[in-house]
Coordinates of N, CA and C in Angstrom, one line a residue:
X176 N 9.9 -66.7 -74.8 CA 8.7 -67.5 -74.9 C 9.1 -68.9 -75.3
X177 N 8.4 -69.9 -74.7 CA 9.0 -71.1 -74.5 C 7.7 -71.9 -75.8
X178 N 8.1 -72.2 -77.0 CA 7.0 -72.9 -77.8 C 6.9 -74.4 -77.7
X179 N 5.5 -74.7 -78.0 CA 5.3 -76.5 -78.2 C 6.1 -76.6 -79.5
X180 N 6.9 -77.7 -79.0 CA 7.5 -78.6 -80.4 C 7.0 -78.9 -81.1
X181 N 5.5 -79.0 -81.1 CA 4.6 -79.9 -82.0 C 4.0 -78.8 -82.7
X182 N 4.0 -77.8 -82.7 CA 3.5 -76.8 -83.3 C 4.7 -75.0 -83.3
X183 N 4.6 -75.8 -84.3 CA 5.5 -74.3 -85.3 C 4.7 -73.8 -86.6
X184 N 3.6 -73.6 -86.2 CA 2.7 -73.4 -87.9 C 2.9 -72.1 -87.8
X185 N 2.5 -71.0 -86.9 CA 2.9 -69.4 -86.8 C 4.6 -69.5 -87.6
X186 N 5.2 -69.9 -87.6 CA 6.9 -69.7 -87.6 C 6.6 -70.1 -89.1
X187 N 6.1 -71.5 -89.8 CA 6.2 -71.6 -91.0 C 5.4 -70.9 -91.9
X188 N 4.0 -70.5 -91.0 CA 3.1 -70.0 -91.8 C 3.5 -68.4 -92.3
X189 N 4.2 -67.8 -91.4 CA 4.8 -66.6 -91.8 C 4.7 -66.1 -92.9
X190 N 3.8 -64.7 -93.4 CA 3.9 -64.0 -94.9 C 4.5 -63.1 -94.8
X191 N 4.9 -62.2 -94.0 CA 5.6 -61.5 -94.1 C 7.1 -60.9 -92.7
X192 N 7.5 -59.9 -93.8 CA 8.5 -59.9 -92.6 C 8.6 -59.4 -91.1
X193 N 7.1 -58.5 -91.8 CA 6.8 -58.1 -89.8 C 6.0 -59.4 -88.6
X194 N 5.2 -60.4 -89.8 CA 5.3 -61.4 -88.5 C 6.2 -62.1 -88.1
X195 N 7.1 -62.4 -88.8 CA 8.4 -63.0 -88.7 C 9.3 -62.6 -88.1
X196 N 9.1 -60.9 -87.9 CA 10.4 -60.4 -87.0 C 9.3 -60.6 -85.5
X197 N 8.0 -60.4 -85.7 CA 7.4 -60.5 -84.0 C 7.6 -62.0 -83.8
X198 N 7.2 -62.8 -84.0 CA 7.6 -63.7 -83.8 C 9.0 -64.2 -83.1
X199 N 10.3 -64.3 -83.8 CA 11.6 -64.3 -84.1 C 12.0 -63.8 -82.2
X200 N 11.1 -62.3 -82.3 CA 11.6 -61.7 -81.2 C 11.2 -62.4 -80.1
X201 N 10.0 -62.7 -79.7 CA 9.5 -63.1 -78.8 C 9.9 -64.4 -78.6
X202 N 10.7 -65.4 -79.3 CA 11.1 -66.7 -79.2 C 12.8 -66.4 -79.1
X203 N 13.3 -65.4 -78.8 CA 14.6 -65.7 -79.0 C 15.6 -66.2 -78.0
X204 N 14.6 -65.8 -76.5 CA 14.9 -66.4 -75.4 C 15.6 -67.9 -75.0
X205 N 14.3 -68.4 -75.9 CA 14.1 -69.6 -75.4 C 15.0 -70.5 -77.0
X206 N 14.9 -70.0 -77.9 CA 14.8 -70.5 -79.2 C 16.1 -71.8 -79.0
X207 N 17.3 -71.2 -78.5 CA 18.4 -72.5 -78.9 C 17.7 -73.8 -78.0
X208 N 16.8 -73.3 -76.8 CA 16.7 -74.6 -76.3 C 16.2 -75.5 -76.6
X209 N 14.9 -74.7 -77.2 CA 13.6 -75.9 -77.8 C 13.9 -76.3 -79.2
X210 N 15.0 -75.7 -80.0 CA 15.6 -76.1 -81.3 C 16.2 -77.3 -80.8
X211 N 17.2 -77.1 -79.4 CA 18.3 -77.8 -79.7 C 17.6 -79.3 -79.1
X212 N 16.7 -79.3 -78.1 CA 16.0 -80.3 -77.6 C 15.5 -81.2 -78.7
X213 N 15.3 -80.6 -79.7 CA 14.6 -81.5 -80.9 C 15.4 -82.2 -82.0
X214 N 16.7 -81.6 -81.3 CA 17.7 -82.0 -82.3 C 18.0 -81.3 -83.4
X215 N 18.0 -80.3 -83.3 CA 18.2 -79.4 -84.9 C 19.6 -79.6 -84.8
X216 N 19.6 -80.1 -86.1 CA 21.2 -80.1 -86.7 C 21.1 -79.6 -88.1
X217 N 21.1 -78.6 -88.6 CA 21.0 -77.7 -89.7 C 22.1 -77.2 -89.1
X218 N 22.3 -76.2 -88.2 CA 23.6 -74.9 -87.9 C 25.2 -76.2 -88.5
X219 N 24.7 -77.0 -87.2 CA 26.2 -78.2 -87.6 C 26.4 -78.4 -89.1
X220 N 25.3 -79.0 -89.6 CA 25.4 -79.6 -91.0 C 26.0 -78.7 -92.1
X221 N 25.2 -77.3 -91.3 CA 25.5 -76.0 -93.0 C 26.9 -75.8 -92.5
X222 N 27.6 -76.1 -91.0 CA 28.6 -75.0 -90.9 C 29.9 -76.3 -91.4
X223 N 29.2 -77.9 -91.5 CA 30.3 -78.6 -91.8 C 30.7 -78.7 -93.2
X224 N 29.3 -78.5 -93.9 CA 29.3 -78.1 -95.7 C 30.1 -76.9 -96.3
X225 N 29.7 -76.3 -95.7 CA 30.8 -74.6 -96.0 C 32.4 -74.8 -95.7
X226 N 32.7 -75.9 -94.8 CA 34.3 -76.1 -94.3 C 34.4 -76.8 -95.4
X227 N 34.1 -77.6 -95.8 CA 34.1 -78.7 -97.0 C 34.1 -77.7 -98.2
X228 N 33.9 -77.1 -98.6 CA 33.6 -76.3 -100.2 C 34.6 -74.8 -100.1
X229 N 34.7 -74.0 -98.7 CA 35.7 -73.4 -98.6 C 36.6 -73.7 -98.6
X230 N 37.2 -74.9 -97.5 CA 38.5 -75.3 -97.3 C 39.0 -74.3 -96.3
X231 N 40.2 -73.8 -96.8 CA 41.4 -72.9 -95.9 C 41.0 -71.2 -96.3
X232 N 40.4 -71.1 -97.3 CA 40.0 -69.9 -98.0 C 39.5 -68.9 -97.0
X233 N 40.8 -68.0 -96.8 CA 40.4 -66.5 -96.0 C 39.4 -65.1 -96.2
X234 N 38.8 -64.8 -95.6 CA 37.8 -63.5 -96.1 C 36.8 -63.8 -95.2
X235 N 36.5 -62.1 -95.3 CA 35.0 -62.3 -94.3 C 33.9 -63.4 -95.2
X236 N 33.2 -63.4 -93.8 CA 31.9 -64.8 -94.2 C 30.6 -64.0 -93.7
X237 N 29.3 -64.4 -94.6 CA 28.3 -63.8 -93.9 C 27.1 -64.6 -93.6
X238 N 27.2 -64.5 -92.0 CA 25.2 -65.4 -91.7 C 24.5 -64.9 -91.6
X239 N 23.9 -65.0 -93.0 CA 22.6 -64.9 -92.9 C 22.2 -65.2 -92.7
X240 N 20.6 -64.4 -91.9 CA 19.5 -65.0 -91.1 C 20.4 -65.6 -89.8
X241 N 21.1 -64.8 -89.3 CA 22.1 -65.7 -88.3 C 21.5 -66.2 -86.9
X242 N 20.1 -65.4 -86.9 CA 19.5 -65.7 -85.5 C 20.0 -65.8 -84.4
X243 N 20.5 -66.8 -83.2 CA 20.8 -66.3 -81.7 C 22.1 -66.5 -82.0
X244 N 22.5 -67.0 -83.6 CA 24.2 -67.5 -83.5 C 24.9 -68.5 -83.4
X245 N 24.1 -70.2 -83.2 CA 24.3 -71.3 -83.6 C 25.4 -71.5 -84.7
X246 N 24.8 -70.8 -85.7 CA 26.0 -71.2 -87.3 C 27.1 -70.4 -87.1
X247 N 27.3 -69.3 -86.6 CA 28.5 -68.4 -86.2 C 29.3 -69.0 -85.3
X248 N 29.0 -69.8 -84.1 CA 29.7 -70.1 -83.0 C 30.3 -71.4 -84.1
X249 N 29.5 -72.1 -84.7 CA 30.1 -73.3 -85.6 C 31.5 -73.0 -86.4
X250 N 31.6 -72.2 -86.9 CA 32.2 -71.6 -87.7 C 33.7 -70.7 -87.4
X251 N 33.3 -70.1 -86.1 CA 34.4 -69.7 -85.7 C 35.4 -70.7 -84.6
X252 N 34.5 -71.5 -84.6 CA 35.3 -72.6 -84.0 C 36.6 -73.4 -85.2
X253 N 36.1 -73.6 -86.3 CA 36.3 -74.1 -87.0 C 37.3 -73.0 -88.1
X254 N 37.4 -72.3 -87.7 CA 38.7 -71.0 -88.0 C 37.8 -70.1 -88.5
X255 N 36.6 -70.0 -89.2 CA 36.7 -68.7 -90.2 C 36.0 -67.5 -89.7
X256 N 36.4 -66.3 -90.9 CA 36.0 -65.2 -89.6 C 36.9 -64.2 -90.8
X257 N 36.5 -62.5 -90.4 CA 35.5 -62.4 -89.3 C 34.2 -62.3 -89.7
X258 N 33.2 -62.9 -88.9 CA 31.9 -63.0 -89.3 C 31.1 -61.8 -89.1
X259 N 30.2 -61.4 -90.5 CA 29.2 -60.7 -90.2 C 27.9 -61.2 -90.1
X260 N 27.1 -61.0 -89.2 CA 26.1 -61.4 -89.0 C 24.2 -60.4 -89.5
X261 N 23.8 -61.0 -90.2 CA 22.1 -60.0 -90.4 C 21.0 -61.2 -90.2
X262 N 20.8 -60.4 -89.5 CA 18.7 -60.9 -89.2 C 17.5 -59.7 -89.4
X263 N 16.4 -60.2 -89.3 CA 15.5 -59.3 -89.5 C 14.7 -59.0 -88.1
X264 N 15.1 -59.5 -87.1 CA 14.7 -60.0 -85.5 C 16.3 -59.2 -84.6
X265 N 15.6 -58.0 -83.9 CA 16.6 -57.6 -83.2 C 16.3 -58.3 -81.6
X266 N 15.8 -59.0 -81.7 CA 15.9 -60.2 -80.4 C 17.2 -61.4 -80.7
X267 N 17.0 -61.9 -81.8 CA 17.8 -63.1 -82.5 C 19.1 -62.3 -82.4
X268 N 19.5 -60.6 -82.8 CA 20.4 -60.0 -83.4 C 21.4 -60.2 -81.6
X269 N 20.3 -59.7 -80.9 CA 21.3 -59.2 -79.2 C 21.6 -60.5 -78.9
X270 N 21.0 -61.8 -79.1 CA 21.2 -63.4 -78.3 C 22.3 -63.7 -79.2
X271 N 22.7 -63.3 -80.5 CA 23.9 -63.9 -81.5 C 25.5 -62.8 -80.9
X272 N 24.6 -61.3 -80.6 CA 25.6 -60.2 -79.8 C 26.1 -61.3 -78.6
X273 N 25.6 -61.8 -78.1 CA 26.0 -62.0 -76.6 C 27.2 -63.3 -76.4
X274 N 27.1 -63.8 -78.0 CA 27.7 -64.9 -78.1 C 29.4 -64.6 -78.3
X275 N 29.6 -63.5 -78.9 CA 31.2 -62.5 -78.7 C 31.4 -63.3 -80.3
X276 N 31.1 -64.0 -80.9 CA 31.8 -64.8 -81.9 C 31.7 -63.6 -83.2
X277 N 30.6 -62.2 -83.8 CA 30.7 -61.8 -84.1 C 31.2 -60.5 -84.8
X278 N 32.3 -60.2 -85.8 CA 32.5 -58.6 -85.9 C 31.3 -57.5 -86.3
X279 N 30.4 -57.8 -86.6 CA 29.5 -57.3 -87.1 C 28.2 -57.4 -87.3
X280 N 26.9 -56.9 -86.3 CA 25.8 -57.5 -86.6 C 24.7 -56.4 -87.5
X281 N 24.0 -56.9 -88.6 CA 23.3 -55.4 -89.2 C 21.8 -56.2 -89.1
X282 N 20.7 -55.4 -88.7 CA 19.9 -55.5 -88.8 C 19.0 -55.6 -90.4
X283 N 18.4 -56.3 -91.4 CA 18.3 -56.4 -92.4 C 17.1 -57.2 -93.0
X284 N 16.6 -57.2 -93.9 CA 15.3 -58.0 -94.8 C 15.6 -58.5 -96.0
X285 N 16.0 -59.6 -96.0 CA 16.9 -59.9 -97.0 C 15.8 -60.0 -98.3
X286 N 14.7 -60.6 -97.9 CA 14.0 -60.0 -99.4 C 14.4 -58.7 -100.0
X287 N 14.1 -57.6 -99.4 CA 14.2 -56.4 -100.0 C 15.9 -56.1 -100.2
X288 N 16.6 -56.5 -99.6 CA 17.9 -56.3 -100.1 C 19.4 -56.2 -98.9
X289 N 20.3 -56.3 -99.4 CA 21.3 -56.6 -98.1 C 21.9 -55.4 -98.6
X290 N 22.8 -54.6 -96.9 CA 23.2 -53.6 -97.0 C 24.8 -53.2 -97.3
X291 N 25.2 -54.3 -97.7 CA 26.3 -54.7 -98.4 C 26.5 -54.1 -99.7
X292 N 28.2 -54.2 -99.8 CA 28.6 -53.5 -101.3 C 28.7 -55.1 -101.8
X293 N 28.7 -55.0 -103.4 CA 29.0 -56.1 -104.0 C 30.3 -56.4 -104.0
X294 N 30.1 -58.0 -104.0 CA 31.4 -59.2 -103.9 C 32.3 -59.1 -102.2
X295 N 31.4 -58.6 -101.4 CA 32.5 -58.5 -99.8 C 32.9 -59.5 -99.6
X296 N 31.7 -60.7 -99.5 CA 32.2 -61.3 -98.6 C 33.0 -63.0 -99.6
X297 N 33.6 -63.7 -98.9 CA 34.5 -64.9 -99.0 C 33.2 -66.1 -99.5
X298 N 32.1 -65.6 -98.4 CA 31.0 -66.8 -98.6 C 30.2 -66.3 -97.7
X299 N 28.6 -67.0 -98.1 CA 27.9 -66.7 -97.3 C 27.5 -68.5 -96.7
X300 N 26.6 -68.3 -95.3 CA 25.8 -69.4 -94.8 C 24.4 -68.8 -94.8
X301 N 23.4 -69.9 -95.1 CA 22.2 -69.4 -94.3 C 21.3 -70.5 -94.3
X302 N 20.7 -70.6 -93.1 CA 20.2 -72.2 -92.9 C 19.1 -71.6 -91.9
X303 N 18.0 -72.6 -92.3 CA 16.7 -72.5 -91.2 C 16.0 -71.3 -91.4
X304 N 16.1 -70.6 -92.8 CA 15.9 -68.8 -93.0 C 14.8 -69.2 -94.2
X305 N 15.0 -70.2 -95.3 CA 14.3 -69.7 -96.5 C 12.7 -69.4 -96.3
X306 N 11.9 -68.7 -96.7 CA 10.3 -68.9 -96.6 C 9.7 -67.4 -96.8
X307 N 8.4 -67.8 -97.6 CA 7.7 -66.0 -97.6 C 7.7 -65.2 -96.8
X308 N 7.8 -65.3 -95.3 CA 7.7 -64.2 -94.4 C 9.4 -63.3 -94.0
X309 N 10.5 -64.6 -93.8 CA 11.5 -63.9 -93.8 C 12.6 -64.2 -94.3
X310 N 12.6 -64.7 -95.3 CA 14.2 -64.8 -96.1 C 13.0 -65.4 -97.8
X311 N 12.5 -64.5 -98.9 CA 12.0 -64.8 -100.1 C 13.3 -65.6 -100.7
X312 N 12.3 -66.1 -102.0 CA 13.5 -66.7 -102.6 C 14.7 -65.5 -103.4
X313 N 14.0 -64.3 -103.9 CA 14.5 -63.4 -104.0 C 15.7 -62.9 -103.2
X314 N 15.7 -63.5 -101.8 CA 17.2 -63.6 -101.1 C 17.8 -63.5 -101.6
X315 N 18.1 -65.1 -102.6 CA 19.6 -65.6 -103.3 C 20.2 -64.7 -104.4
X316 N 18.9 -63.8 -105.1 CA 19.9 -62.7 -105.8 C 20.5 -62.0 -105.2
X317 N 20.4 -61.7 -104.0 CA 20.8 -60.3 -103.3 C 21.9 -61.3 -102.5
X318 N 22.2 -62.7 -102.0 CA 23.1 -63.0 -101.5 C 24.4 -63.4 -102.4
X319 N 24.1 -63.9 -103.6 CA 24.5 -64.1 -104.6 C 25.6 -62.4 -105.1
X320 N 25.3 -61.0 -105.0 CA 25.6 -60.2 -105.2 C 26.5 -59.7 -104.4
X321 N 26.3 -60.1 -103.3 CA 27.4 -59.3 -102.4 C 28.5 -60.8 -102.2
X322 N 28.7 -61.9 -102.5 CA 29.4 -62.8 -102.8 C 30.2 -62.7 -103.8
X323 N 31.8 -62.8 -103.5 CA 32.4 -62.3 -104.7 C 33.0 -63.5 -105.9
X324 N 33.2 -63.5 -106.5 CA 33.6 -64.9 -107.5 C 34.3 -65.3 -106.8
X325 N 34.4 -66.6 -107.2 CA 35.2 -67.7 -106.6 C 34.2 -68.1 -105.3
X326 N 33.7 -67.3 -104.7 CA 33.3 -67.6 -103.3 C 32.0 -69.0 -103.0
X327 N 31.5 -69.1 -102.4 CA 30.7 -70.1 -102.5 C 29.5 -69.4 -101.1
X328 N 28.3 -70.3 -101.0 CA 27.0 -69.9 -100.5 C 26.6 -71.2 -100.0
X329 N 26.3 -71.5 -98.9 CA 25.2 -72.7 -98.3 C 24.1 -72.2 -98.0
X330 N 23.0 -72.7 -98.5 CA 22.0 -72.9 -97.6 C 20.9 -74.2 -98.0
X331 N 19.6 -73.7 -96.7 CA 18.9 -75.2 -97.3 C 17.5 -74.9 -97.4
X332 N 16.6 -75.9 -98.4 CA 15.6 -75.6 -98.7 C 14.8 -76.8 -98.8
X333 N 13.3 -76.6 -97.8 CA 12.6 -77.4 -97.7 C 12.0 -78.3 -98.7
X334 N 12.1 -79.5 -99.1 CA 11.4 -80.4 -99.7 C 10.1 -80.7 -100.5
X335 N 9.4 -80.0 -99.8 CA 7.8 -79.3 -99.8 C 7.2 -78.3 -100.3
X336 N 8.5 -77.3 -100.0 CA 7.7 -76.0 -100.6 C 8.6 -75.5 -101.5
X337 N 9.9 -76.0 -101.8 CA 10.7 -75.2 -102.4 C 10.3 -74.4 -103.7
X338 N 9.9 -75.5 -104.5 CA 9.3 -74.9 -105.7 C 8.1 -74.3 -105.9
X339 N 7.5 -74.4 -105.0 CA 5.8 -73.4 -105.1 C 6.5 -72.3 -104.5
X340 N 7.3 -72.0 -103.7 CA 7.9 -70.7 -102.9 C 8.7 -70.0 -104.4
X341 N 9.0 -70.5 -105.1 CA 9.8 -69.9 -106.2 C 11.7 -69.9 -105.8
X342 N 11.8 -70.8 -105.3 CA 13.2 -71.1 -105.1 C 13.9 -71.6 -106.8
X343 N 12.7 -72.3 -107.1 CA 13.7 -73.5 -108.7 C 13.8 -72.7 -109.7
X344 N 13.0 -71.7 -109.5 CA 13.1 -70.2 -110.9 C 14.1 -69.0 -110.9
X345 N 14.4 -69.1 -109.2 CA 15.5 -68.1 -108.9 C 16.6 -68.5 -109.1
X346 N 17.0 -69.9 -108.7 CA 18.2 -70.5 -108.7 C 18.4 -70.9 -110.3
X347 N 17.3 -71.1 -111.1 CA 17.8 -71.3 -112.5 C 18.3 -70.1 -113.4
X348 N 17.5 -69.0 -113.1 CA 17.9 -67.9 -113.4 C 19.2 -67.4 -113.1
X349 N 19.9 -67.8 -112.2 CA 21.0 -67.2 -111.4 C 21.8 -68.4 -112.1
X350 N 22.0 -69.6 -112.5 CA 22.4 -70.5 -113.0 C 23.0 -69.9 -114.7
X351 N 21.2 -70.0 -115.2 CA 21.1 -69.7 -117.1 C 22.0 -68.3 -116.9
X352 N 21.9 -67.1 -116.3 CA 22.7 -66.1 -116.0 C 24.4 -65.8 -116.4
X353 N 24.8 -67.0 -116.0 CA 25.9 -67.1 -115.5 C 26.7 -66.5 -114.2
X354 N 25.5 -66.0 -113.0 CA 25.9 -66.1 -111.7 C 27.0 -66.7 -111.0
X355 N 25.8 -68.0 -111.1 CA 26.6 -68.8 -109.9 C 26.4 -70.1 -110.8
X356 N 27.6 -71.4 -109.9 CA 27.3 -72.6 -110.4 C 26.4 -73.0 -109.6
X357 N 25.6 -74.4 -109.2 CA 25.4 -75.2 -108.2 C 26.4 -76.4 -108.0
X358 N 27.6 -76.6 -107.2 CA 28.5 -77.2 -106.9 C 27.8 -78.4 -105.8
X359 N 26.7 -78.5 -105.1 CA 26.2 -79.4 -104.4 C 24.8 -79.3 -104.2
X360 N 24.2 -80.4 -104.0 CA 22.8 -80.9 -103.8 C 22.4 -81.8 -102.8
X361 N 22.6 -81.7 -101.8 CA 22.7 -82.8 -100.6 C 21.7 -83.5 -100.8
X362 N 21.7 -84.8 -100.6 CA 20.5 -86.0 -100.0 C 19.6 -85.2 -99.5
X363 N 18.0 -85.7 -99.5 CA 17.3 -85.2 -98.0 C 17.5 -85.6 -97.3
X364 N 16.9 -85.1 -96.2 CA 17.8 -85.2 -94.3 C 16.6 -84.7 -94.0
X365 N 16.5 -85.0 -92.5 CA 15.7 -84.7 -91.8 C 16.6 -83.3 -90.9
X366 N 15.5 -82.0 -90.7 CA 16.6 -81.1 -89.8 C 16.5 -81.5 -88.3
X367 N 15.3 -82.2 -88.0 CA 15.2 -82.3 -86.5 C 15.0 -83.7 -86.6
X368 N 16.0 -83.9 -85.8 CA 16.4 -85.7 -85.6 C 14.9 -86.2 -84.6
X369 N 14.6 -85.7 -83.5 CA 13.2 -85.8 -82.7 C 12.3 -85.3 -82.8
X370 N 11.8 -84.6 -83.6 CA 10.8 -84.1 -84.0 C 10.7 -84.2 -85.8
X371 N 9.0 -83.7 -85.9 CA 9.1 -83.3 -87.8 C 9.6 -84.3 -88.5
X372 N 8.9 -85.4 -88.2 CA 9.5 -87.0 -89.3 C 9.1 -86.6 -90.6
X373 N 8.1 -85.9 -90.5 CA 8.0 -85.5 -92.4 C 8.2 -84.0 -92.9
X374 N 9.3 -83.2 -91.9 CA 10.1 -82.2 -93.0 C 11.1 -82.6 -93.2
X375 N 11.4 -82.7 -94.3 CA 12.8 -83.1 -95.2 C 13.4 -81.8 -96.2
X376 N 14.7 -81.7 -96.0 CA 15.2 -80.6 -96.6 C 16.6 -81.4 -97.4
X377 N 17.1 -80.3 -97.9 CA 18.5 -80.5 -98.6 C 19.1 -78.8 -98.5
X378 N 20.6 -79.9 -98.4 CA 21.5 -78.5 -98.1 C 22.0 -78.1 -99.6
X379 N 22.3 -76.9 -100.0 CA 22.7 -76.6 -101.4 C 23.9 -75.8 -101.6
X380 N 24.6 -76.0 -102.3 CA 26.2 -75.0 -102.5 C 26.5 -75.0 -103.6
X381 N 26.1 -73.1 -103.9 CA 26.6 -72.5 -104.7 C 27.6 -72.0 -104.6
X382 N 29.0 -71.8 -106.0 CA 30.0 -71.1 -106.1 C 29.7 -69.5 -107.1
X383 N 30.1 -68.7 -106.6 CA 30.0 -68.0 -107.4 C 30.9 -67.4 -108.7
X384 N 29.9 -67.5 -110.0 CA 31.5 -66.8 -111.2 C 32.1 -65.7 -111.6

């Protein structure tokens, strides 16, 4: 299904994870096109932030919310690997399959919890995912957990809603904790260079201790 650019309110308005997986599914066809037409540069930006804060550092990586596979193909270009991949959308899951860049795809809800043992992976990505219907802020504990010290986490959060969504209480808790650091805070940016002059986000990178 091919969507108007100018309307993505079903996609943001999302409460939960079953409209977000109907959704997800029925747009996964079309999804890199009408993303890429608009200019989404989030997959580039998270996959160039994570080379920056990883460096050369070996170990599985995990995208989350990996969708048709945009941040994965970034990534394994750029050496790291091997990638596991979770979404909540087994449409997004077969379009990211088809891309070969994957070892691993699991179907998953990352609010309710990732099916991961604690500390696997090297690092995680996840970008274009945070929001009530499919990726809670509650995420970052459960991505935070399967992240093992030393490792580090991108992702990014809208400008507008971060803190009514309960992003600033999760991440301070996981801070005051002694979880994780916050090692970066990006500028705001626009994600879509042609479209959406007034969503502004920032990208964020946590290390974990």
């Amino acid at each position: 299904m091919t969507r108007d650019p100018e309307d993505l309110s079903d996609v943001y308005g999302a409460k939960t994870p079953e409209q977000s997986r109907a959704i997800y599914n029925d747009w996964a066809l079309s999804y890199d096109a009408d993303n890429l037409a608009r200019g989404f540069r989030l997959p580039s930006l998270g996959a160039a932030m994570f080379a920056r804060f990883m460096g050369t550092a070996e170990g599985p990586v995990l995208d989350a919310a990996c969708g048709t596979g945009l941040v994965g193909e970034s990534l394994r270009i750029l050496g790291y690997g091997p990638i596991t991949g979770c979404d909540l959308s087994p449409g997004m899951l077969a379009a990211a399959q088809a891309t070969g860049q994957y070892a691993d795809l699991v179907e998953a809800e990352m609010g309710s919890g990732l099916p991961f043992a604690d500390d696997r992976f090297a690092g995680f990505i996840c970008v274009g995912a945070f929001g009530p219907g499919h990726a809670p802020a509650e995420s970052l504990i459960h991505l935070a957990r399967v992240t093992r010290p030393g490792g580090i986490g991108v992702f990014n959060l809208l400008e507008a809603t971060w803190k009514a969504q309960g992003f600033q209480s999760v991440l301070e808790s996981l801070v005051d904790s002694g979880q994780i650091h916050i090692a970066q805070r990006s500028e705001p940016f626009l994600p879509f260079l042609l479209a959406e002059p007034d969503l502004w986000s920032r990208l964020y990178v946590i290390r974990r201790l």
